[in-house]
PDB file of C-alpha atoms in Angstrom:
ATOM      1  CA  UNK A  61     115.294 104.853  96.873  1.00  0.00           C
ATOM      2  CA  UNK A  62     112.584 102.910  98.236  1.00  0.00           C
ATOM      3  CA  UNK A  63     110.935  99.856  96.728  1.00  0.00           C
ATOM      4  CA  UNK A  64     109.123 100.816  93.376  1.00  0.00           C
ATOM      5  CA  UNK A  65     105.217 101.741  93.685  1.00  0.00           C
ATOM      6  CA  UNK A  66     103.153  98.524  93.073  1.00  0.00           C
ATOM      7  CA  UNK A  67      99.421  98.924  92.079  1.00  0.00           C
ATOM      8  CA  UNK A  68      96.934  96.533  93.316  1.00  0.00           C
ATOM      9  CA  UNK A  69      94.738  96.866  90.211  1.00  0.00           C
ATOM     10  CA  UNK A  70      95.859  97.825  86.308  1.00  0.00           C
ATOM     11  CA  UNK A  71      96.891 101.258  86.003  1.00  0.00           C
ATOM     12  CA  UNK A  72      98.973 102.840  83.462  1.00  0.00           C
ATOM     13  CA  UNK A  73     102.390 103.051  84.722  1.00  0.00           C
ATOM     14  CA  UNK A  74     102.537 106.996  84.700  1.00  0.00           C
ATOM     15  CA  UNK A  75     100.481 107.389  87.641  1.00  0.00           C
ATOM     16  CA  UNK A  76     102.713 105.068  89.785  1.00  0.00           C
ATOM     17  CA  UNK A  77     106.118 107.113  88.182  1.00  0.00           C
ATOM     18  CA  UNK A  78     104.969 110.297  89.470  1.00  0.00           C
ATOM     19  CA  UNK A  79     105.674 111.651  92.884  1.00  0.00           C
ATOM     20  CA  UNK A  80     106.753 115.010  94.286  1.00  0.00           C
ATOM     21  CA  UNK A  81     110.758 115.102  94.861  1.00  0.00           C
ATOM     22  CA  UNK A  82     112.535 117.499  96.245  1.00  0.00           C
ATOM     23  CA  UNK A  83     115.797 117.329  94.466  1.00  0.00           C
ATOM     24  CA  UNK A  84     116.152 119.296  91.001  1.00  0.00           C
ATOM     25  CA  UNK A  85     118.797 119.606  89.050  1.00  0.00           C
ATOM     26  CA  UNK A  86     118.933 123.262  88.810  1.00  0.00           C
ATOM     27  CA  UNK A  87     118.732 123.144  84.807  1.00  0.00           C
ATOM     28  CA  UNK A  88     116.486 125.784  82.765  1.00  0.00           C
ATOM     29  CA  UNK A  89     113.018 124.868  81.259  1.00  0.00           C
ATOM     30  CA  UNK A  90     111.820 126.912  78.263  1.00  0.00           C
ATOM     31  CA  UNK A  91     108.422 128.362  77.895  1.00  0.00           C
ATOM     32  CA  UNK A  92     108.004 125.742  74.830  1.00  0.00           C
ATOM     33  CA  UNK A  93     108.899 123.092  77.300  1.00  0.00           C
ATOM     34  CA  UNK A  94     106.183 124.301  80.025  1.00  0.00           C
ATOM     35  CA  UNK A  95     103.490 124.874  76.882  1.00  0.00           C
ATOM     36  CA  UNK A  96     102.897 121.120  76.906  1.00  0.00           C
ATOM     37  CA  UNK A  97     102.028 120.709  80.637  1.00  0.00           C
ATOM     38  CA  UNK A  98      99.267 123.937  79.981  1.00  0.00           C
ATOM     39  CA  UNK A  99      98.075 121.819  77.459  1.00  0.00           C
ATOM     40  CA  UNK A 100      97.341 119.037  79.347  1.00  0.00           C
ATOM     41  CA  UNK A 101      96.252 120.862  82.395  1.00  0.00           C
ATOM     42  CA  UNK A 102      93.497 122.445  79.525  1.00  0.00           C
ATOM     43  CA  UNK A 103      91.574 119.042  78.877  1.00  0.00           C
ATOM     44  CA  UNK A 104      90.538 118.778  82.493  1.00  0.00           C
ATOM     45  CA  UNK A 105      87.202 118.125  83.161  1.00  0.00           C
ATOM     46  CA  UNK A 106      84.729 120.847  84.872  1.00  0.00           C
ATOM     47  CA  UNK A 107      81.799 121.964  86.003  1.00  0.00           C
ATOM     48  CA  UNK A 108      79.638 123.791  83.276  1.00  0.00           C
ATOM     49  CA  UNK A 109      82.759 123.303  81.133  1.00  0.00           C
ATOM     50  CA  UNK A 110      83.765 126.536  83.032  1.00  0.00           C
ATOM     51  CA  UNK A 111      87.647 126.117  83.093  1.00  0.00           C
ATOM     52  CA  UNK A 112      88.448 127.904  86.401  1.00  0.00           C
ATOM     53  CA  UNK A 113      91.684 126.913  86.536  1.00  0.00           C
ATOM     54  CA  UNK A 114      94.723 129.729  85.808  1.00  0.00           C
ATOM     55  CA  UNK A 115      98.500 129.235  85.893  1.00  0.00           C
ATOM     56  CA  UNK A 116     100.981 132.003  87.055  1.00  0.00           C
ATOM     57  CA  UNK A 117     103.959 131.174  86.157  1.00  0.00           C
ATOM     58  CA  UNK A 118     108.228 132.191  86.067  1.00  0.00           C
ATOM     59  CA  UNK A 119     110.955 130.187  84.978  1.00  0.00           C
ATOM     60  CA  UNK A 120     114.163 130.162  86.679  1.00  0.00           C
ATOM     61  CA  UNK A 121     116.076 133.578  85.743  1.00  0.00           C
ATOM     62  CA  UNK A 122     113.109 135.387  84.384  1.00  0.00           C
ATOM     63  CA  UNK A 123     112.166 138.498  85.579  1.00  0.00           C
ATOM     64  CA  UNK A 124     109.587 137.216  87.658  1.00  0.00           C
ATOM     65  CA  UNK A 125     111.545 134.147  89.544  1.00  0.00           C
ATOM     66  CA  UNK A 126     112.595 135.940  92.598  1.00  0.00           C
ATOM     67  CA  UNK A 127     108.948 137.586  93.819  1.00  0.00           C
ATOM     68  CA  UNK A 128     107.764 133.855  93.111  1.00  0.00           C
ATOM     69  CA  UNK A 129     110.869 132.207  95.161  1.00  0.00           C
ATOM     70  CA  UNK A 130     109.925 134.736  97.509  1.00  0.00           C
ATOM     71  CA  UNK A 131     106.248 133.875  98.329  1.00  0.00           C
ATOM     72  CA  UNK A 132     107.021 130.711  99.489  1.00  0.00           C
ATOM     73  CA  UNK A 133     107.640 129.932 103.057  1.00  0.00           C
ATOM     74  CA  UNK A 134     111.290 129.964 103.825  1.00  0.00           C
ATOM     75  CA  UNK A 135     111.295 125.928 103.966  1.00  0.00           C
ATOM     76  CA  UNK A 136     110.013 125.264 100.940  1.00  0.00           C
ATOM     77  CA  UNK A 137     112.150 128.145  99.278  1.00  0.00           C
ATOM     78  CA  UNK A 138     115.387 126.344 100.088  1.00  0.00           C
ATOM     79  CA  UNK A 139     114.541 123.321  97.969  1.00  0.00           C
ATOM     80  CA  UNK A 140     111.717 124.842  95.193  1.00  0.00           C
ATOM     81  CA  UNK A 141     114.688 127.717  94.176  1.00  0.00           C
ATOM     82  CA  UNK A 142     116.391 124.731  92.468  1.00  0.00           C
ATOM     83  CA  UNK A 143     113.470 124.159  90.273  1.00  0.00           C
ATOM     84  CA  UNK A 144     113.286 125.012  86.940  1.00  0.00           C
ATOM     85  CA  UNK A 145     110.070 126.888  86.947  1.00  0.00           C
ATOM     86  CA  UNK A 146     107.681 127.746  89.288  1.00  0.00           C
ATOM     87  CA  UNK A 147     103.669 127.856  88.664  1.00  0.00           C
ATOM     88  CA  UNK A 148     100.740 128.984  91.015  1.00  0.00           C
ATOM     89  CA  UNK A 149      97.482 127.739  90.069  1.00  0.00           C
ATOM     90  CA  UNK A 150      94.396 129.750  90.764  1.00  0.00           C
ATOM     91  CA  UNK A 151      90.344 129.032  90.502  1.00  0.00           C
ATOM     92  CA  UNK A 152      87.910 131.476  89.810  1.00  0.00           C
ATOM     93  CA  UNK A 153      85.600 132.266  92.872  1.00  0.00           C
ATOM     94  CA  UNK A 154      82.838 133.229  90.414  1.00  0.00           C
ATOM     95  CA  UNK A 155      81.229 130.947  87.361  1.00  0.00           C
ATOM     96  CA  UNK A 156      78.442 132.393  85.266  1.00  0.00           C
ATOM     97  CA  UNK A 157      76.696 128.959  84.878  1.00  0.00           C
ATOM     98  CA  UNK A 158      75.350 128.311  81.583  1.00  0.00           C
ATOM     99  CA  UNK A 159      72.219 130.369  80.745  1.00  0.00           C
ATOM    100  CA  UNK A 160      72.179 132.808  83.445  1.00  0.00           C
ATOM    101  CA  UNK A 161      73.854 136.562  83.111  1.00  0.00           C
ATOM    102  CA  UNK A 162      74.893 136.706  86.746  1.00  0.00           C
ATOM    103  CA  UNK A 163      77.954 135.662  88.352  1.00  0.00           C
ATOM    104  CA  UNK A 164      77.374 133.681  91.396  1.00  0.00           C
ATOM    105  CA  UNK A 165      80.254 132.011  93.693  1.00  0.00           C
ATOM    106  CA  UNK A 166      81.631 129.164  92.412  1.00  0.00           C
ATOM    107  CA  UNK A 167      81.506 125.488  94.384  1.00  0.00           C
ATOM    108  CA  UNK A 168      83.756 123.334  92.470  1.00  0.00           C
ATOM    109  CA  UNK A 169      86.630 125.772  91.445  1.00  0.00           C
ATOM    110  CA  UNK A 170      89.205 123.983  94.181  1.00  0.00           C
ATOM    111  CA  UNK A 171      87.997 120.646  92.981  1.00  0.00           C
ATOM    112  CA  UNK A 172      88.062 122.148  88.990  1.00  0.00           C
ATOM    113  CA  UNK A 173      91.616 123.332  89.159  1.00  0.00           C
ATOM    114  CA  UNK A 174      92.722 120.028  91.266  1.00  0.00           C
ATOM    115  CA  UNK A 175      91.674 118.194  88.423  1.00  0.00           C
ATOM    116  CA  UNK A 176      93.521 120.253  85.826  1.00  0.00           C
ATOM    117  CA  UNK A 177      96.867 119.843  88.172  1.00  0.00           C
ATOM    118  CA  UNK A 178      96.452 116.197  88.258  1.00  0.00           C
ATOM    119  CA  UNK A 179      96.642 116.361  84.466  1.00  0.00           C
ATOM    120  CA  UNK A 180      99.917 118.749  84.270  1.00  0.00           C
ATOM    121  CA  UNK A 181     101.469 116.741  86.767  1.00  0.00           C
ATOM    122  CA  UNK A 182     100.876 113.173  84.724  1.00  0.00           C
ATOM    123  CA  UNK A 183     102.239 115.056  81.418  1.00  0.00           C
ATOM    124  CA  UNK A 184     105.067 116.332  83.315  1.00  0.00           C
ATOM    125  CA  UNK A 185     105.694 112.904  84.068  1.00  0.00           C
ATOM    126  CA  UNK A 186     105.154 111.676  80.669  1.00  0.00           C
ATOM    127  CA  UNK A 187     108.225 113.832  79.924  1.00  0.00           C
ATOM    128  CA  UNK A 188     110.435 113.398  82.318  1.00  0.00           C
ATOM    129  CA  UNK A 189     109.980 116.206  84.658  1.00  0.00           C
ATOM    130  CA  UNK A 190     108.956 116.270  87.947  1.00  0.00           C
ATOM    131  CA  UNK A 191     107.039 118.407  89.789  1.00  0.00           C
ATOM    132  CA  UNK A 192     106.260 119.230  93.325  1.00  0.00           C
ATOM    133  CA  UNK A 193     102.852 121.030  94.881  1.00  0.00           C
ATOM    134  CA  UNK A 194     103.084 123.025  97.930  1.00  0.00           C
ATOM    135  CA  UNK A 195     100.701 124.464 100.526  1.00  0.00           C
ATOM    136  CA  UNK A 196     103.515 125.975 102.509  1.00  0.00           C
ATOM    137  CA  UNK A 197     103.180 129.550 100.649  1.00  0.00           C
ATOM    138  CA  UNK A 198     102.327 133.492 101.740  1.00  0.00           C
ATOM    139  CA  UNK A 199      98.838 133.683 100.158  1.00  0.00           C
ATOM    140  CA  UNK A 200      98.491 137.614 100.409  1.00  0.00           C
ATOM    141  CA  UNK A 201     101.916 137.492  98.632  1.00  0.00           C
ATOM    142  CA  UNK A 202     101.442 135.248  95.882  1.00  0.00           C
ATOM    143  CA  UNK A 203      97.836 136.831  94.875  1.00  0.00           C
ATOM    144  CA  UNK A 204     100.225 139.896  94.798  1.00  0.00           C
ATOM    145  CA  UNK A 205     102.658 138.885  92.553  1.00  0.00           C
ATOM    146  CA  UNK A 206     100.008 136.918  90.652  1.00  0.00           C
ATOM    147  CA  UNK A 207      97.497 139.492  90.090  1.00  0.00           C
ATOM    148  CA  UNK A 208      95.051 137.178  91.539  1.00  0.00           C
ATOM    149  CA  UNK A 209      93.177 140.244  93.919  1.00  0.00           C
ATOM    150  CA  UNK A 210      89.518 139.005  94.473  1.00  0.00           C
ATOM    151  CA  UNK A 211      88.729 137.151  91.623  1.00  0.00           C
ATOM    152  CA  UNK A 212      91.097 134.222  91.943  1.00  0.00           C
ATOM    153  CA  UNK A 213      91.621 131.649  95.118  1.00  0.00           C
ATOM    154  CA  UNK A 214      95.549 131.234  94.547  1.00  0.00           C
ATOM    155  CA  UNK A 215      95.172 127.384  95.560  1.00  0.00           C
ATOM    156  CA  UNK A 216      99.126 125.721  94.940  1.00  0.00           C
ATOM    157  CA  UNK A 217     102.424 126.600  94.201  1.00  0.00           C
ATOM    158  CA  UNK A 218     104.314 124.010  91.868  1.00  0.00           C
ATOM    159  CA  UNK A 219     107.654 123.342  91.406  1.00  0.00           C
ATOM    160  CA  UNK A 220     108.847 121.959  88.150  1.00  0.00           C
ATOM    161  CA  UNK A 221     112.278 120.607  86.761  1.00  0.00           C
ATOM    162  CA  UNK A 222     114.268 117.621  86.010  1.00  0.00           C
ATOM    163  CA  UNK A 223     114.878 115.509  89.362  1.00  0.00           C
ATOM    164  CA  UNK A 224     118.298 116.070  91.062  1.00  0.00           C
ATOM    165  CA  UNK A 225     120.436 114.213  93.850  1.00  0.00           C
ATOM    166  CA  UNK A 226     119.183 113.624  96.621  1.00  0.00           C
ATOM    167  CA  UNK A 227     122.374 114.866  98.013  1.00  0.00           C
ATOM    168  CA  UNK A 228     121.774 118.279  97.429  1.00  0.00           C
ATOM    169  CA  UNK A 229     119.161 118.558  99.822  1.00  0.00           C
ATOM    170  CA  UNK A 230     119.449 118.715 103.843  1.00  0.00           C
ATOM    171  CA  UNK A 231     120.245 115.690 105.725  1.00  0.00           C
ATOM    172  CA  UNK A 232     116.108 115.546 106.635  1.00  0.00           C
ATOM    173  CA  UNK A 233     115.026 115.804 103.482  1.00  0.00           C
ATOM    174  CA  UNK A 234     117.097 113.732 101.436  1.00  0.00           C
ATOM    175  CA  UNK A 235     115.967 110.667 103.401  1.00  0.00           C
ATOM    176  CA  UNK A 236     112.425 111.280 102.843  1.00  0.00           C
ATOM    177  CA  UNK A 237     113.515 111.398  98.661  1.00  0.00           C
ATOM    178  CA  UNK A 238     111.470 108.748  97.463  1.00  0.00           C
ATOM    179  CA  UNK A 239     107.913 107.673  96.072  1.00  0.00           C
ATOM    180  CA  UNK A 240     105.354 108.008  98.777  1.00  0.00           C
ATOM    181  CA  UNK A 241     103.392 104.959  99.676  1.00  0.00           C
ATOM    182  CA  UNK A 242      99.471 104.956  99.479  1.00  0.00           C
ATOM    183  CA  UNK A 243      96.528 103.735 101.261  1.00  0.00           C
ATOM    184  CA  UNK A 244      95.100 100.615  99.693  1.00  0.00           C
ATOM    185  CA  UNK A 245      91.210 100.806  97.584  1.00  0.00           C
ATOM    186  CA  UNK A 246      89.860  99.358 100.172  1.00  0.00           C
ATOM    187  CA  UNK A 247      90.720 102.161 102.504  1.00  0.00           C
ATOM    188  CA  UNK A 248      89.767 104.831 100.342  1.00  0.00           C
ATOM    189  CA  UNK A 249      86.611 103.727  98.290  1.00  0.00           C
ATOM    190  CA  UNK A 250      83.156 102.224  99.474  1.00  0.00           C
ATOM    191  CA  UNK A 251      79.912 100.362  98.413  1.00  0.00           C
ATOM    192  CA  UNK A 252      77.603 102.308  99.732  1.00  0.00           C
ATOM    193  CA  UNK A 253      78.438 104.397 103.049  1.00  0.00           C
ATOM    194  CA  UNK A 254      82.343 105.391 104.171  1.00  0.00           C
ATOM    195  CA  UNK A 255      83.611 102.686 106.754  1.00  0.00           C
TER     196      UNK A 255
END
């Protein structure tokens, strides 16, 4: 493990606990015990209060874990199949803004639904899961087995569980098992104009 996360300014400790591992246990969540993480996910801010965000989601053993296992790419399946559940979140392409009948095409749906994974992902946190996003997917496969079609921008696949050993995964991997490190404030935030 590499030396704990250390923030330069006060922050509640949760967001310096959670980071995406790769190692899961290979124990069983419940729907009851994913309910909570919805919740939080829920309370996310957005635009026009329009909620784009949408969850797709199988639990390891249900009927819908292997199409899910099998939209990821190959790489990620080898590590995410040890999960306990496995979510896609969507966005709406559309909002009806407040007001207006007609549906135009929505501008902050990635940014919405970002928001509402930031908040699943501290709650998972809060209890002791961990959870993993991922890029590496087959997008024509998981608006497939999502029923996403046109309406929905499938935007992440998460992996969820209780962490694991590090031992369990590939040589590669398992040295990489620890908390990232991140840039410093003053890298990433600016009076005035970007540096």
């Amino acid at each position: 493990m590499s030396a704990p996360r250390i923030a330069d300014h006060p922050i509640d400790e949760y967001f310096l606990a959670r980071w995406s591992p790769r190692a899961f246990d290979g124990s069983t969540l419940s729907e009851a015990d994913l309910k909570p993480l919805f919740e939080a996910a829920r309370w996310a801010p957005s635009a026009y209060n329009y909620q784009p965000w949408r969850f797709a989601w199988a639990v390891k053993g249900d009927a819908h874990w292997d199409d899910y296992v099998s939209a990821l790419l190959p790489f990620n399946a080898t590590w995410a199949s040890n999960a306990a559940a496995l979510v896609f979140i969507l966005s709406d392409r559309q909002i009806t803004a407040p007001g207006s009948t007609e549906a135009k095409p929505a501008t902050t749906n990635s940014f919405d639904a970002g928001a509402a994974w930031g908040y699943l992902a501290l709650q998972a946190t809060r209890l002791g899961l961990a959870t993993h996003a991922m890029a590496g997917f087959d997008a024509a496969r998981a608006a497939e087995i999502t029923g996403a079609e046109e309406t929905y921008k499938v935007e992440v696949a998460v992996a969820i569980g209780r962490r694991g050993d590090a031992s369990t995964l590939p040589e590669a991997l398992a040295a990489r098992e620890a908390p990232s490190p991140r840039l410093p404030v003053a890298e990433i935030a600016f009076n005035g104009a970007i540096k």
